[in-house]
Short mmCIF file of C-alpha atoms in Angstrom, two decimals:
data_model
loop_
_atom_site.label_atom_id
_atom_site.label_comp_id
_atom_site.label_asym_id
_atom_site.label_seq_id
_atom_site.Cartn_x
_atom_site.Cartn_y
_atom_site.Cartn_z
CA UNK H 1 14.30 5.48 25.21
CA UNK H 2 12.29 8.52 26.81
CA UNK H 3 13.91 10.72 23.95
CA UNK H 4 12.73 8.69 21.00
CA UNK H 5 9.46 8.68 22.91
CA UNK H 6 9.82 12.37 23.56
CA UNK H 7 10.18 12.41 19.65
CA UNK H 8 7.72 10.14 18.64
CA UNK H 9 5.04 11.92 21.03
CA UNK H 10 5.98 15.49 19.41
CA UNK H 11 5.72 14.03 16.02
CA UNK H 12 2.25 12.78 16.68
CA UNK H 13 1.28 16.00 18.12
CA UNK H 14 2.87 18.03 14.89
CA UNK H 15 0.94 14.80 12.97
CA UNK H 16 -2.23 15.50 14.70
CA UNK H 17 -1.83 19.22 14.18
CA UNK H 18 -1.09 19.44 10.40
CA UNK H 19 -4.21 16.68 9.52
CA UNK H 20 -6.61 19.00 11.86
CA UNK H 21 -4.86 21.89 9.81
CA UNK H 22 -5.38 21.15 6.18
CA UNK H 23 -8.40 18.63 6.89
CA UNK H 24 -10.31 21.99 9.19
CA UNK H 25 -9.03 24.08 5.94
CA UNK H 26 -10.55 21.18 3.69
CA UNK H 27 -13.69 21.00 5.45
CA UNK H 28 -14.50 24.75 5.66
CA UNK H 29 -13.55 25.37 1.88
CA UNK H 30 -15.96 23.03 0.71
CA UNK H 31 -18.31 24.14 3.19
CA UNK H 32 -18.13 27.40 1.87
CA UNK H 33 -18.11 25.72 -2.08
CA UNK H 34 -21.23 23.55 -1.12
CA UNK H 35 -23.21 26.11 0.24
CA UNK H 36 -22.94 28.72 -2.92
CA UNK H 37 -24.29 25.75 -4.74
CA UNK H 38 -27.63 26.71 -2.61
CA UNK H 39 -28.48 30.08 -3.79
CA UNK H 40 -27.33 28.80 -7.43
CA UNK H 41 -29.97 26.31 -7.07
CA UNK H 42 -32.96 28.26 -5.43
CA UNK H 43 -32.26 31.02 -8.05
CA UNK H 44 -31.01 29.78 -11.25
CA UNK H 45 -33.34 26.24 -11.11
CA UNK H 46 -32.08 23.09 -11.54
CA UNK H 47 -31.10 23.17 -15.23
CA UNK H 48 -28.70 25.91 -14.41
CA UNK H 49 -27.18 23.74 -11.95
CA UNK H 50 -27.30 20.82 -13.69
CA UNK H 51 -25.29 22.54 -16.24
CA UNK H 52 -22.96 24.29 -13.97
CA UNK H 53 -22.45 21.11 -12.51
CA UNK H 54 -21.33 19.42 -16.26
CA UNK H 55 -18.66 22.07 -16.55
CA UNK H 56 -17.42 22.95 -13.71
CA UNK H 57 -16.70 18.31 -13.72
CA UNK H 58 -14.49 19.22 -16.86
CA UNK H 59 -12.68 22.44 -15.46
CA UNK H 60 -11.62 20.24 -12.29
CA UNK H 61 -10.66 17.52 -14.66
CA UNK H 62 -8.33 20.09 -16.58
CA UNK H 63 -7.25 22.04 -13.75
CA UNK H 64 -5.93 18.50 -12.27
CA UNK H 65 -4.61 17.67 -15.40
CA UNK H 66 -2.42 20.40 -15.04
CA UNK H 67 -1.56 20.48 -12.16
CA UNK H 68 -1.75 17.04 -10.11
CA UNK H 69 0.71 14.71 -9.05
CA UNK H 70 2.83 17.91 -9.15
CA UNK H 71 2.42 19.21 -5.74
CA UNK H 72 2.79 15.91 -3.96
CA UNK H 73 5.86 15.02 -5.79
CA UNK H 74 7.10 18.46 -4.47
CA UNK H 75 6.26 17.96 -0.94
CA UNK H 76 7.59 14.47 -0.92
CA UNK H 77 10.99 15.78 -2.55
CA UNK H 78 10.81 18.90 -0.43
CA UNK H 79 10.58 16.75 2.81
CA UNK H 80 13.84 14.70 1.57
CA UNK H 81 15.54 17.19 1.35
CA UNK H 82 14.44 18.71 4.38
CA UNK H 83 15.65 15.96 6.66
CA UNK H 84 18.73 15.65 5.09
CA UNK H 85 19.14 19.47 5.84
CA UNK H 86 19.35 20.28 1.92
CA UNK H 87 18.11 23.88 1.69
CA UNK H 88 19.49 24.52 -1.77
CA UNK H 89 18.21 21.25 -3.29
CA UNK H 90 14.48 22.45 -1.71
CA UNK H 91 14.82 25.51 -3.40
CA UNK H 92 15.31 23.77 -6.57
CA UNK H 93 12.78 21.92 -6.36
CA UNK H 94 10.60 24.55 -6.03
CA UNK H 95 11.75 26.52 -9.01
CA UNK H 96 11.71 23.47 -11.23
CA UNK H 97 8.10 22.17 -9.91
CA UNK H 98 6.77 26.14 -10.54
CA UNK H 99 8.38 25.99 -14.32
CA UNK H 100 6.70 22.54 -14.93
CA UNK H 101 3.22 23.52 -13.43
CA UNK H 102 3.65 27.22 -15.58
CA UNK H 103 4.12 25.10 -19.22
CA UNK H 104 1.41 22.80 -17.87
CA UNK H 105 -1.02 25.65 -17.01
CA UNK H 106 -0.56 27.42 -20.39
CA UNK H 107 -0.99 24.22 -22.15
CA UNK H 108 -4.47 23.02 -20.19
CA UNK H 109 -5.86 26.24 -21.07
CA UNK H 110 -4.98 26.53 -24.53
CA UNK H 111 -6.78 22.96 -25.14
CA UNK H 112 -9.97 24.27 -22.64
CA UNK H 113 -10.37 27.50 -24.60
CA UNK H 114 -10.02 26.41 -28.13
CA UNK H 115 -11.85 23.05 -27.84
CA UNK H 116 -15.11 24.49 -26.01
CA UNK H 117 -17.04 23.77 -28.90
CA UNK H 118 -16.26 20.13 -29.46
CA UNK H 119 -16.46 19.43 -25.54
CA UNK H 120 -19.94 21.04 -25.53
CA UNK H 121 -20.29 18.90 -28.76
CA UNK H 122 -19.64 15.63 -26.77
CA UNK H 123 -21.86 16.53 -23.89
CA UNK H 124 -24.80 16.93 -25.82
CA UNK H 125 -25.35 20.11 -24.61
CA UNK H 126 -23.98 23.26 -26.88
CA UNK H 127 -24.89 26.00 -23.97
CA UNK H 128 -21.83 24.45 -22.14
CA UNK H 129 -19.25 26.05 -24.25
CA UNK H 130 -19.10 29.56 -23.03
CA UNK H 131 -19.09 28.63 -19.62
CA UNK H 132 -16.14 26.13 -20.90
CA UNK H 133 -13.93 29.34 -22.20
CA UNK H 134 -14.87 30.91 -19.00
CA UNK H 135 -13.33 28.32 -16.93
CA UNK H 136 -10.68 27.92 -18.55
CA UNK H 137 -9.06 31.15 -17.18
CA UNK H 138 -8.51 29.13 -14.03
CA UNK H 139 -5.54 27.53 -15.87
CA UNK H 140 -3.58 30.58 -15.76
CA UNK H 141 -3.60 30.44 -11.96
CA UNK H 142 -4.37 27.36 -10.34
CA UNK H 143 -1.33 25.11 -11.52
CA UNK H 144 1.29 27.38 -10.05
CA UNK H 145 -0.62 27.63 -6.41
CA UNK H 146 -0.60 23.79 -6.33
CA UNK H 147 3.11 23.90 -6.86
CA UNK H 148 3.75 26.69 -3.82
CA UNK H 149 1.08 24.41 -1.46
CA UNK H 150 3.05 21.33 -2.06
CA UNK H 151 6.50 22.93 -0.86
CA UNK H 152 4.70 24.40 1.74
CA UNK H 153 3.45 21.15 2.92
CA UNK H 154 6.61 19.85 2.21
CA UNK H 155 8.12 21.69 5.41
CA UNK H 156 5.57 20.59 7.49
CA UNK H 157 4.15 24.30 7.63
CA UNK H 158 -0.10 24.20 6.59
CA UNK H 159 -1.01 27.29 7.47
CA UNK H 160 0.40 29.19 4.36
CA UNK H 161 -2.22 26.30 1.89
CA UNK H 162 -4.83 26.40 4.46
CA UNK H 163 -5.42 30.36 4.51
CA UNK H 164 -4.85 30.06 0.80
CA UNK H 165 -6.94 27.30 0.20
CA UNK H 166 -9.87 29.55 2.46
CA UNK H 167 -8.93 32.63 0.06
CA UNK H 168 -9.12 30.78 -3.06
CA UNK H 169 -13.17 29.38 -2.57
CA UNK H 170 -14.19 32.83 -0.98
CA UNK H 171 -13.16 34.77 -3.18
CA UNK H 172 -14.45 32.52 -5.50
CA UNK H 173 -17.61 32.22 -4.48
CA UNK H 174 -18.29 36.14 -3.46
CA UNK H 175 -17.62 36.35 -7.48
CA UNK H 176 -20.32 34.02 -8.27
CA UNK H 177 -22.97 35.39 -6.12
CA UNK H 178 -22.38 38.99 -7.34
CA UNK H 179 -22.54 37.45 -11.01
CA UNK H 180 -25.50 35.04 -10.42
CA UNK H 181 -27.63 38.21 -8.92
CA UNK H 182 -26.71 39.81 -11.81
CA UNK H 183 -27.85 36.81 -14.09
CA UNK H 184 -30.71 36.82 -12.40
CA UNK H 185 -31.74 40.13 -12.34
CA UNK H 186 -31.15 40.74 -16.19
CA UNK H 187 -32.82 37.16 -17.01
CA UNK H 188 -30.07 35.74 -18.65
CA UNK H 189 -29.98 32.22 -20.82
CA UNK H 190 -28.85 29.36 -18.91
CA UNK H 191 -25.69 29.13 -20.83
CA UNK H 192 -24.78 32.77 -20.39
CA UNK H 193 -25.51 32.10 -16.42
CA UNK H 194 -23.45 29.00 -16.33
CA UNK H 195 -20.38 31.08 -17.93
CA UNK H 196 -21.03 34.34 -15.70
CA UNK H 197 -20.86 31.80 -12.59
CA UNK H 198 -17.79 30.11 -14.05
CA UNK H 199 -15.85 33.12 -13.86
CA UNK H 200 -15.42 32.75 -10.06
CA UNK H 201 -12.79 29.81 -10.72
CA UNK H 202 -10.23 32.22 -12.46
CA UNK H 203 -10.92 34.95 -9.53
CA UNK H 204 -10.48 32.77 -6.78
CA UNK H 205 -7.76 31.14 -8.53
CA UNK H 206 -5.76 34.56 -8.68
CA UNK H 207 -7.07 34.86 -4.86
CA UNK H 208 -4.99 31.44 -3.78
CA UNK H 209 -1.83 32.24 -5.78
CA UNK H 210 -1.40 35.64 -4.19
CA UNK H 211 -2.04 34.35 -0.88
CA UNK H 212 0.37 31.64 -1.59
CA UNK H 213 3.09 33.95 -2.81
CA UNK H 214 2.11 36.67 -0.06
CA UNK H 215 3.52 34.29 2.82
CA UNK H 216 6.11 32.62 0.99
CA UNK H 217 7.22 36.36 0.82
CA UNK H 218 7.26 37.16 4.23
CA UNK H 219 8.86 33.88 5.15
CA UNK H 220 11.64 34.57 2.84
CA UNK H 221 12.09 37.71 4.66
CA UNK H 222 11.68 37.05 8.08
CA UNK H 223 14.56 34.23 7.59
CA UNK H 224 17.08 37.52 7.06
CA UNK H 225 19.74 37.19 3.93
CA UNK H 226 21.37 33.97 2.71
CA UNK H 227 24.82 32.97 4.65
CA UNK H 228 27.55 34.33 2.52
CA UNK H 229 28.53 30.41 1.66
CA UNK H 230 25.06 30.41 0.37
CA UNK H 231 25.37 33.18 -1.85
CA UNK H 232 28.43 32.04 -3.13
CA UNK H 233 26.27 28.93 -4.41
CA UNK H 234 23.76 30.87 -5.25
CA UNK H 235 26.43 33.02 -7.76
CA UNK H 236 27.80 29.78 -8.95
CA UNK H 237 24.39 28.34 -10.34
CA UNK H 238 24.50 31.09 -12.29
CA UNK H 239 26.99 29.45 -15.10
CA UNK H 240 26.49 25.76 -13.36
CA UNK H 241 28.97 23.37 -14.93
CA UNK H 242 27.99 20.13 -16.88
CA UNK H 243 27.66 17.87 -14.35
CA UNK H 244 25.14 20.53 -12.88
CA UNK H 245 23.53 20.92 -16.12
CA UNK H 246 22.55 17.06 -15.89
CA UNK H 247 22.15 16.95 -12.35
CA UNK H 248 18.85 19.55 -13.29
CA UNK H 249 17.86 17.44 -15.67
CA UNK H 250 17.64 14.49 -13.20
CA UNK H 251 15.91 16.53 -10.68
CA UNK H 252 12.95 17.28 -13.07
CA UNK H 253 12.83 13.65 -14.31
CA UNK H 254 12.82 12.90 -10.51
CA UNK H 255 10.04 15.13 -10.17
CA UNK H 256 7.53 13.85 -13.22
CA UNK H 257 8.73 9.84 -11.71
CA UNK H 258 6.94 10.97 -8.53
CA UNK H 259 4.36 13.02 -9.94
CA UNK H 260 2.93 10.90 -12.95
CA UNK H 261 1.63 8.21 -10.82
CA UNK H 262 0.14 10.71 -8.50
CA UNK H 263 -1.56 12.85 -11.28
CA UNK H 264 -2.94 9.45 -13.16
CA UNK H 265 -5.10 8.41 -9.94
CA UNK H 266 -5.83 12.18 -9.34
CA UNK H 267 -7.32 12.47 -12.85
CA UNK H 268 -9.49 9.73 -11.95
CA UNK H 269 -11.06 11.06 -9.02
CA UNK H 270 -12.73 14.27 -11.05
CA UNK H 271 -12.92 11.43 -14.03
CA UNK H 272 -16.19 10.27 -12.16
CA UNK H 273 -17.80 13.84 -12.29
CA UNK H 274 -16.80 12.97 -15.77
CA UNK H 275 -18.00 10.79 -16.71
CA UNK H 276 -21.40 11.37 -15.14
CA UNK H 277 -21.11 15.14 -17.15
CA UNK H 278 -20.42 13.09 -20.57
CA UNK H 279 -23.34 9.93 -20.02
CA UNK H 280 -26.15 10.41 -17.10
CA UNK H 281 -28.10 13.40 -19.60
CA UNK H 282 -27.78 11.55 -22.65
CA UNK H 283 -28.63 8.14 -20.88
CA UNK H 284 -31.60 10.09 -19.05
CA UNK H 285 -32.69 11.23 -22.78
CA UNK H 286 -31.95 7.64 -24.06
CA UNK H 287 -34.73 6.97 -21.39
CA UNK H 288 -37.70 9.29 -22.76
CA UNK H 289 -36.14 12.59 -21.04
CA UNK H 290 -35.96 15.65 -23.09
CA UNK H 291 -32.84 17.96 -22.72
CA UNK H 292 -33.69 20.03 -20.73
CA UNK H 293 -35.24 17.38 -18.08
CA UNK H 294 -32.72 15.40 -18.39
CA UNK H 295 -30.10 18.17 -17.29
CA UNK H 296 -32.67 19.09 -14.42
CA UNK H 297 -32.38 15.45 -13.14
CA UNK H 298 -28.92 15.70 -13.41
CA UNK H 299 -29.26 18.95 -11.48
CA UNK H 300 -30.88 17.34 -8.53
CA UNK H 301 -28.29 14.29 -8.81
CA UNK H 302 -25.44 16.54 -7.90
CA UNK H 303 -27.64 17.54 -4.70
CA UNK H 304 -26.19 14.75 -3.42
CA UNK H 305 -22.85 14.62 -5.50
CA UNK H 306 -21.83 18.03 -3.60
CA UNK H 307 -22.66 16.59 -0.03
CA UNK H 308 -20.42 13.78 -1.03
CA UNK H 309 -17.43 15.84 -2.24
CA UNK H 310 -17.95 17.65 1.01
CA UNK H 311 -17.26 14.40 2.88
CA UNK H 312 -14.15 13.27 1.51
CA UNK H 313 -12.60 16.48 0.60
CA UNK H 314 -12.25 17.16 4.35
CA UNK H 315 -11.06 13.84 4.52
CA UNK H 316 -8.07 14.21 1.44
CA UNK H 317 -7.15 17.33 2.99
CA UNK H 318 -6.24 15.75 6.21
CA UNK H 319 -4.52 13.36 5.29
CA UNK H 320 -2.55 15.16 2.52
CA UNK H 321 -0.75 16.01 6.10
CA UNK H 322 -0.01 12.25 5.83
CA UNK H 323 2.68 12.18 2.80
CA UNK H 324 5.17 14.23 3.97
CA UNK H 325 5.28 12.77 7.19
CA UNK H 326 5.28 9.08 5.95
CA UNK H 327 7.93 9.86 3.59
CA UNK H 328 9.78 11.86 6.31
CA UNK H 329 9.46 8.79 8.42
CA UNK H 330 9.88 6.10 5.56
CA UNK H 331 13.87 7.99 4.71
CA UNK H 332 14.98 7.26 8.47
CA UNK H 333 13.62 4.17 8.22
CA UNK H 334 11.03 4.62 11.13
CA UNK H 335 8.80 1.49 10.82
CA UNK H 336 7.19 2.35 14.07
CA UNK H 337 6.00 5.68 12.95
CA UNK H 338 4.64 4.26 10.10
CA UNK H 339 2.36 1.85 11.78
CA UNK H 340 1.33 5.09 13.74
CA UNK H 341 0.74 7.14 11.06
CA UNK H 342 -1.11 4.70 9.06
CA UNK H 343 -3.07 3.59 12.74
CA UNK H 344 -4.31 6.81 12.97
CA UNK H 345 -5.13 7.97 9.37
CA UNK H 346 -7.48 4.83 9.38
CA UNK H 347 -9.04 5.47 12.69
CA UNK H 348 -9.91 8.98 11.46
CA UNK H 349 -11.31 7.66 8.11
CA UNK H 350 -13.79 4.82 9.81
CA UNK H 351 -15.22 7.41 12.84
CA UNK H 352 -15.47 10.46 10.30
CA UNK H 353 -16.53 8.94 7.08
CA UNK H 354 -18.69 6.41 9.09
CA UNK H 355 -20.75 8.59 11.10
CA UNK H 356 -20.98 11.36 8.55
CA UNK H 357 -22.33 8.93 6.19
CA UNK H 358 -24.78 7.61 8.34
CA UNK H 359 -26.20 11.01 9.49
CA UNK H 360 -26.84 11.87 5.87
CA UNK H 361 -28.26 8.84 4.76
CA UNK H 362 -31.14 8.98 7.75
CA UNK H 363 -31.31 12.64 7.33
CA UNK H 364 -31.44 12.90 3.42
CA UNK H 365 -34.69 14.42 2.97
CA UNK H 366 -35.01 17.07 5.52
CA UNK H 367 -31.44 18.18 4.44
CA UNK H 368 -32.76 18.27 1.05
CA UNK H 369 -35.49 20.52 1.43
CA UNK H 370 -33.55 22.66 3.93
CA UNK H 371 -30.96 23.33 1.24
CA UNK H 372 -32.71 22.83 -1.89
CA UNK H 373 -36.06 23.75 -1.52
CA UNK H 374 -37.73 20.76 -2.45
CA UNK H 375 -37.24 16.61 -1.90
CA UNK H 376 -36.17 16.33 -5.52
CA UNK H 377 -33.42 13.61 -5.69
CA UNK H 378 -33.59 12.25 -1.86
CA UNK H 379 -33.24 8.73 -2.67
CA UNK H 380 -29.67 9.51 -4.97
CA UNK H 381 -28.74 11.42 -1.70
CA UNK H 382 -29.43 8.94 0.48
CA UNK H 383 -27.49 6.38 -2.01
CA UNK H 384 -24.39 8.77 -2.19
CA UNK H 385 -24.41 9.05 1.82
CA UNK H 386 -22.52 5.25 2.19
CA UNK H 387 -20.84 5.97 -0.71
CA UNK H 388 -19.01 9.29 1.23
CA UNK H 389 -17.38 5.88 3.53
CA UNK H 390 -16.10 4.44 0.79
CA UNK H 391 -14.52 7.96 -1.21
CA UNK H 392 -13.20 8.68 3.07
CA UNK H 393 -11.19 5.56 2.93
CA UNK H 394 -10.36 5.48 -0.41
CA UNK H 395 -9.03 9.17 -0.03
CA UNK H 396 -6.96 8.01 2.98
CA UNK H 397 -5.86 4.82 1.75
CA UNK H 398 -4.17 6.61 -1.44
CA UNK H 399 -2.32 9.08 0.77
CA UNK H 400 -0.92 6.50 3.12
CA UNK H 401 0.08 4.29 0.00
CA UNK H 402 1.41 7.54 -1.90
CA UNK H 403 3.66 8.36 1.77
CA UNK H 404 5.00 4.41 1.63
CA UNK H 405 6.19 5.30 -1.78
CA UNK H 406 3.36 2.85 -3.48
CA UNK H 407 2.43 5.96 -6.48
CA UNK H 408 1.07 3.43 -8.73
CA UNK H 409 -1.63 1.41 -6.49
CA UNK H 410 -3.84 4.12 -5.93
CA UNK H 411 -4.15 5.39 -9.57
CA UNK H 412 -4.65 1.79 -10.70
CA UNK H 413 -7.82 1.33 -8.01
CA UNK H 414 -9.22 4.08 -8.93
CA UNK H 415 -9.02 3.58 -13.01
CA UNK H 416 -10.98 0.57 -11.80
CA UNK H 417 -13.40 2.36 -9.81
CA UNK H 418 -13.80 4.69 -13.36
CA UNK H 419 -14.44 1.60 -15.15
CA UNK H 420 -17.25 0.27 -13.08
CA UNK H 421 -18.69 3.82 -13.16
CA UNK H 422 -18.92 3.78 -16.29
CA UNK H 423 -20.33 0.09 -16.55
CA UNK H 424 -23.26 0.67 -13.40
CA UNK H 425 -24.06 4.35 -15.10
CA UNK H 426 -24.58 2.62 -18.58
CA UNK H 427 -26.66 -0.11 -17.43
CA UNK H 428 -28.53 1.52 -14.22
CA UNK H 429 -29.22 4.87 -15.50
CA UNK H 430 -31.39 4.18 -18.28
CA UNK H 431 -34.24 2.19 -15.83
CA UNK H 432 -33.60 3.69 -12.32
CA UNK H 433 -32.31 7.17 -13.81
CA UNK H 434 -30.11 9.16 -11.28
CA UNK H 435 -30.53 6.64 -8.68
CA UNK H 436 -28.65 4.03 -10.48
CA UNK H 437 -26.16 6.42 -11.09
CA UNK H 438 -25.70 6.53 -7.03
CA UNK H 439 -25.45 3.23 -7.00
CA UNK H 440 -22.86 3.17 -9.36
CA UNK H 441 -21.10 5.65 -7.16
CA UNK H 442 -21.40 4.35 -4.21
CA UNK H 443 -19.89 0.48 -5.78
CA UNK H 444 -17.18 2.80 -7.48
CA UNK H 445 -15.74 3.93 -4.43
CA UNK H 446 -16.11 1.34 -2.37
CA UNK H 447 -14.25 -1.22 -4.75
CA UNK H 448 -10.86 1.63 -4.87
CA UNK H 449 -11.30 1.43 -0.69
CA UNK H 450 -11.03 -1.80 -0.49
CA UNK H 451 -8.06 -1.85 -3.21
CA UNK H 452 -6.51 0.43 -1.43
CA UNK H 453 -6.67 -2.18 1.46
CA UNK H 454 -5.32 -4.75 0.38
CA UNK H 455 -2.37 -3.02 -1.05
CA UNK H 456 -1.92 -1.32 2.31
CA UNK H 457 -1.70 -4.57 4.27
CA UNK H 458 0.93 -6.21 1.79
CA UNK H 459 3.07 -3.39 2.55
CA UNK H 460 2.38 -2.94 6.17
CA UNK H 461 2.31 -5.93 9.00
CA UNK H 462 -1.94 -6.64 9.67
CA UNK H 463 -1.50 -5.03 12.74
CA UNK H 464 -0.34 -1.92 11.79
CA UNK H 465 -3.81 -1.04 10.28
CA UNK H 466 -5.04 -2.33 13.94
CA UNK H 467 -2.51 -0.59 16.51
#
């Protein structure tokens, strides 16, 4: 008894560690991401912005396309195998999950680069299709860093995708300050300042995968050669017999099982960026707006959109600590760890997203004019404050369900929480303009929270969400 407790309280501790890990990581990228939105602002105006803002929605969209589902598959297979002891079958998965995410990559930014035109076409809004080819360079990187993060996190071991994760948005954003000064300077269009800026996603892209590939290095080395048994394997997978043949083939379908469900709710999430890129300026035009106001308001919308993001993308990153460890947890069978797990993930959701959403809503407008200059868009931001609750728990609640094996729930709540998006934007926007739209946010996310709920307490006993 005082050894499983000895385990249980080291788990907790590792538990505790890896969320404050990848959620500090989290929090201080998009720290760093929200605040180069600042200068972009106070420089460029808000039509820049509001434009940036468009494209960078469909760049995320693409890059996730790509890319998601991918590196949670890997570190739930990785952390199989890793209680089991399988250090072959981890290195497959890795080399599989890398070839998958490569094709993937290529494949995203073909379709980005070639279809700028029409995508510019369909947001109403031609300047967007250089900084669309720009972005699109991203593809080359970003798929195959998402693939080394989720074996990482696989093992348990966060610092490797948390100093990458730092690398990637600094490097990043240094890009876009040097080419927004330059913009600036030379008085560039607001397309050809939208593309300069957009450059910083392939840069910091490159950044992330060489940090990534830097420590898996060293790692590699510090563990010393392979046993000889091990190298005999290793020589024997190089002419694998037919029954290894298909047993590669059921790895990779293994892989896209577990990672399709995953990438269909994570295409959702930047779906809502979306689909506020592809209707709020034409519904603000719809409205009386011209173009160029109407990207302005849009502008000052995403004031509040980026505060928001900043909210629950320190909460995902914690609790992407949570997947492995359920899974880990769910293979021996460890009900009691689950309930832990699960206690404390929702804990951390309610006290985080709670008070952080409070202290933006009452301080909206000072924060407003201390980062933006003006009071432009304070109501929206005040709006989008409660809605940073809902997107906390709703972030949580999908990782929890994703570690009890549940891939499916969370991409179905939040193709629901699209849907009414869509809906509130459509009929809000055009009489209450961008504060509608918050409105429609802040229902969105709270209806995939609570979804998230109830699925979570069919598969978990009531009082495992209050332990």
């Amino acid at each position: 008894m005082k050894t499983d407790r000895g385990k249980s309280a080291g788990g907790s501790s590792a538990l505790w560690q890896s969320a404050a890990l990848l959620g500090g990581a989290a929090l201080l990228s998009k720290l760093i991401g929200t605040f180069q939105k600042i200068p972009l602002q106070n420089l460029a105006g808000d039509e820049v912005f509001g434009l940036y803002s468009a494209v960078y929605s469909l760049a995320v969209m693409w890059m996730t396309l790509a890319s998601a589902g991918v590196p949670i598959a890997v570190s739930v297979l990785v952390a199989e195998r890793a209680a089991d002891g399988d250090e072959a079958g981890i290195r497959r998965v890795l080399r599989y999950s890398l070839v998958v995410l490569t094709a993937s990559g290529l494949i995203a930014f073909a379709i980005l680069l070639l279809g700028a035109d029409l995508f510019a076409e369909w947001m109403g809004v031609q300047e967007a299709a250089q900084a669309i080819r720009t972005s699109s360079l991203a593809l080359l990187f970003a798929p195959m860093t998402a693939a080394l993060r989720g074996y990482s996190q696989g093992r348990m071991r966060m610092l490797g995708p948390a100093v990458s994760q730092l690398s990637e948005q600094t490097a990043r954003v240094a890009f876009m300050l040097v080419a927004l000064l330059l913009a600036v300077d030379h008085a560039w269009s607001t397309g050809a300042t939208a593309a300069a800026v957009h450059g910083g996603l392939a840069i910091g892209g490159a950044a992330g995968l060489a940090v990534m590939a830097a420590m898996l290095w060293r790692e590699r080395k510090a563990s010393g050669p392979r046993a000889p048994s091990e190298a005999r394997s290793g020589a024997a997978a190089s002419s694998p017999p037919r029954t290894e043949r298909e047993s590669r083939g059921a790895l990779l379908r293994r892989i896209l099982a577990v990672a399709l469900p995953v990438a269909a709710g994570s295409i959702v999430a930047p779906l809502f960026g979306l689909i506020d890129a592809f209707t709020l300026p034409r519904l603000l035009q719809s409205a009386g707006s011209t173009a160029a106001e109407a990207m302005a308001s849009f502008g000052e919308y995403n004031r509040g959109i980026a505060l928001l993001q900043l909210i629950v993308m320190a909460a995902g990153g914690a609790s992407g600590a949570l997947v492995p460890a359920l899974t880990a947890a769910r293979t021996r069978g460890d009900l009691g760890g689950q309930r832990r797990q699960a206690a404390f993930a929702l804990r951390l959701g309610w006290w985080f997203g709670g008070a952080a959403a409070l202290g933006l809503a009452l301080l909206a407008r000072p924060v407003n004019i201390a980062l933006f200059a003006d009071a432009g868009g304070t109501t929206a931001m005040a709006i989008m404050a409660f809605a940073a609750l809902g997107g906390t728990l709703q972030a949580i609640g999908a990782s929890l369900l994703q570690g009890l094996g549940d891939l499916r729930s969370p991409a179905v709540h939040l193709a629901v929480a699209a849907l009414i998006k869509a809906a509130l934007n459509a009929l809000l926007a055009p009489g209450f303009g961008i504060d509608g739209a918050a409105v429609a946010a802040l229902a969105a996310y709270g209806s995939a929270a609570l979804l998230n709920a109830l699925a979570l307490r069919r598969l978990l006993p009531p009082r495992a969400a209050l332990d």
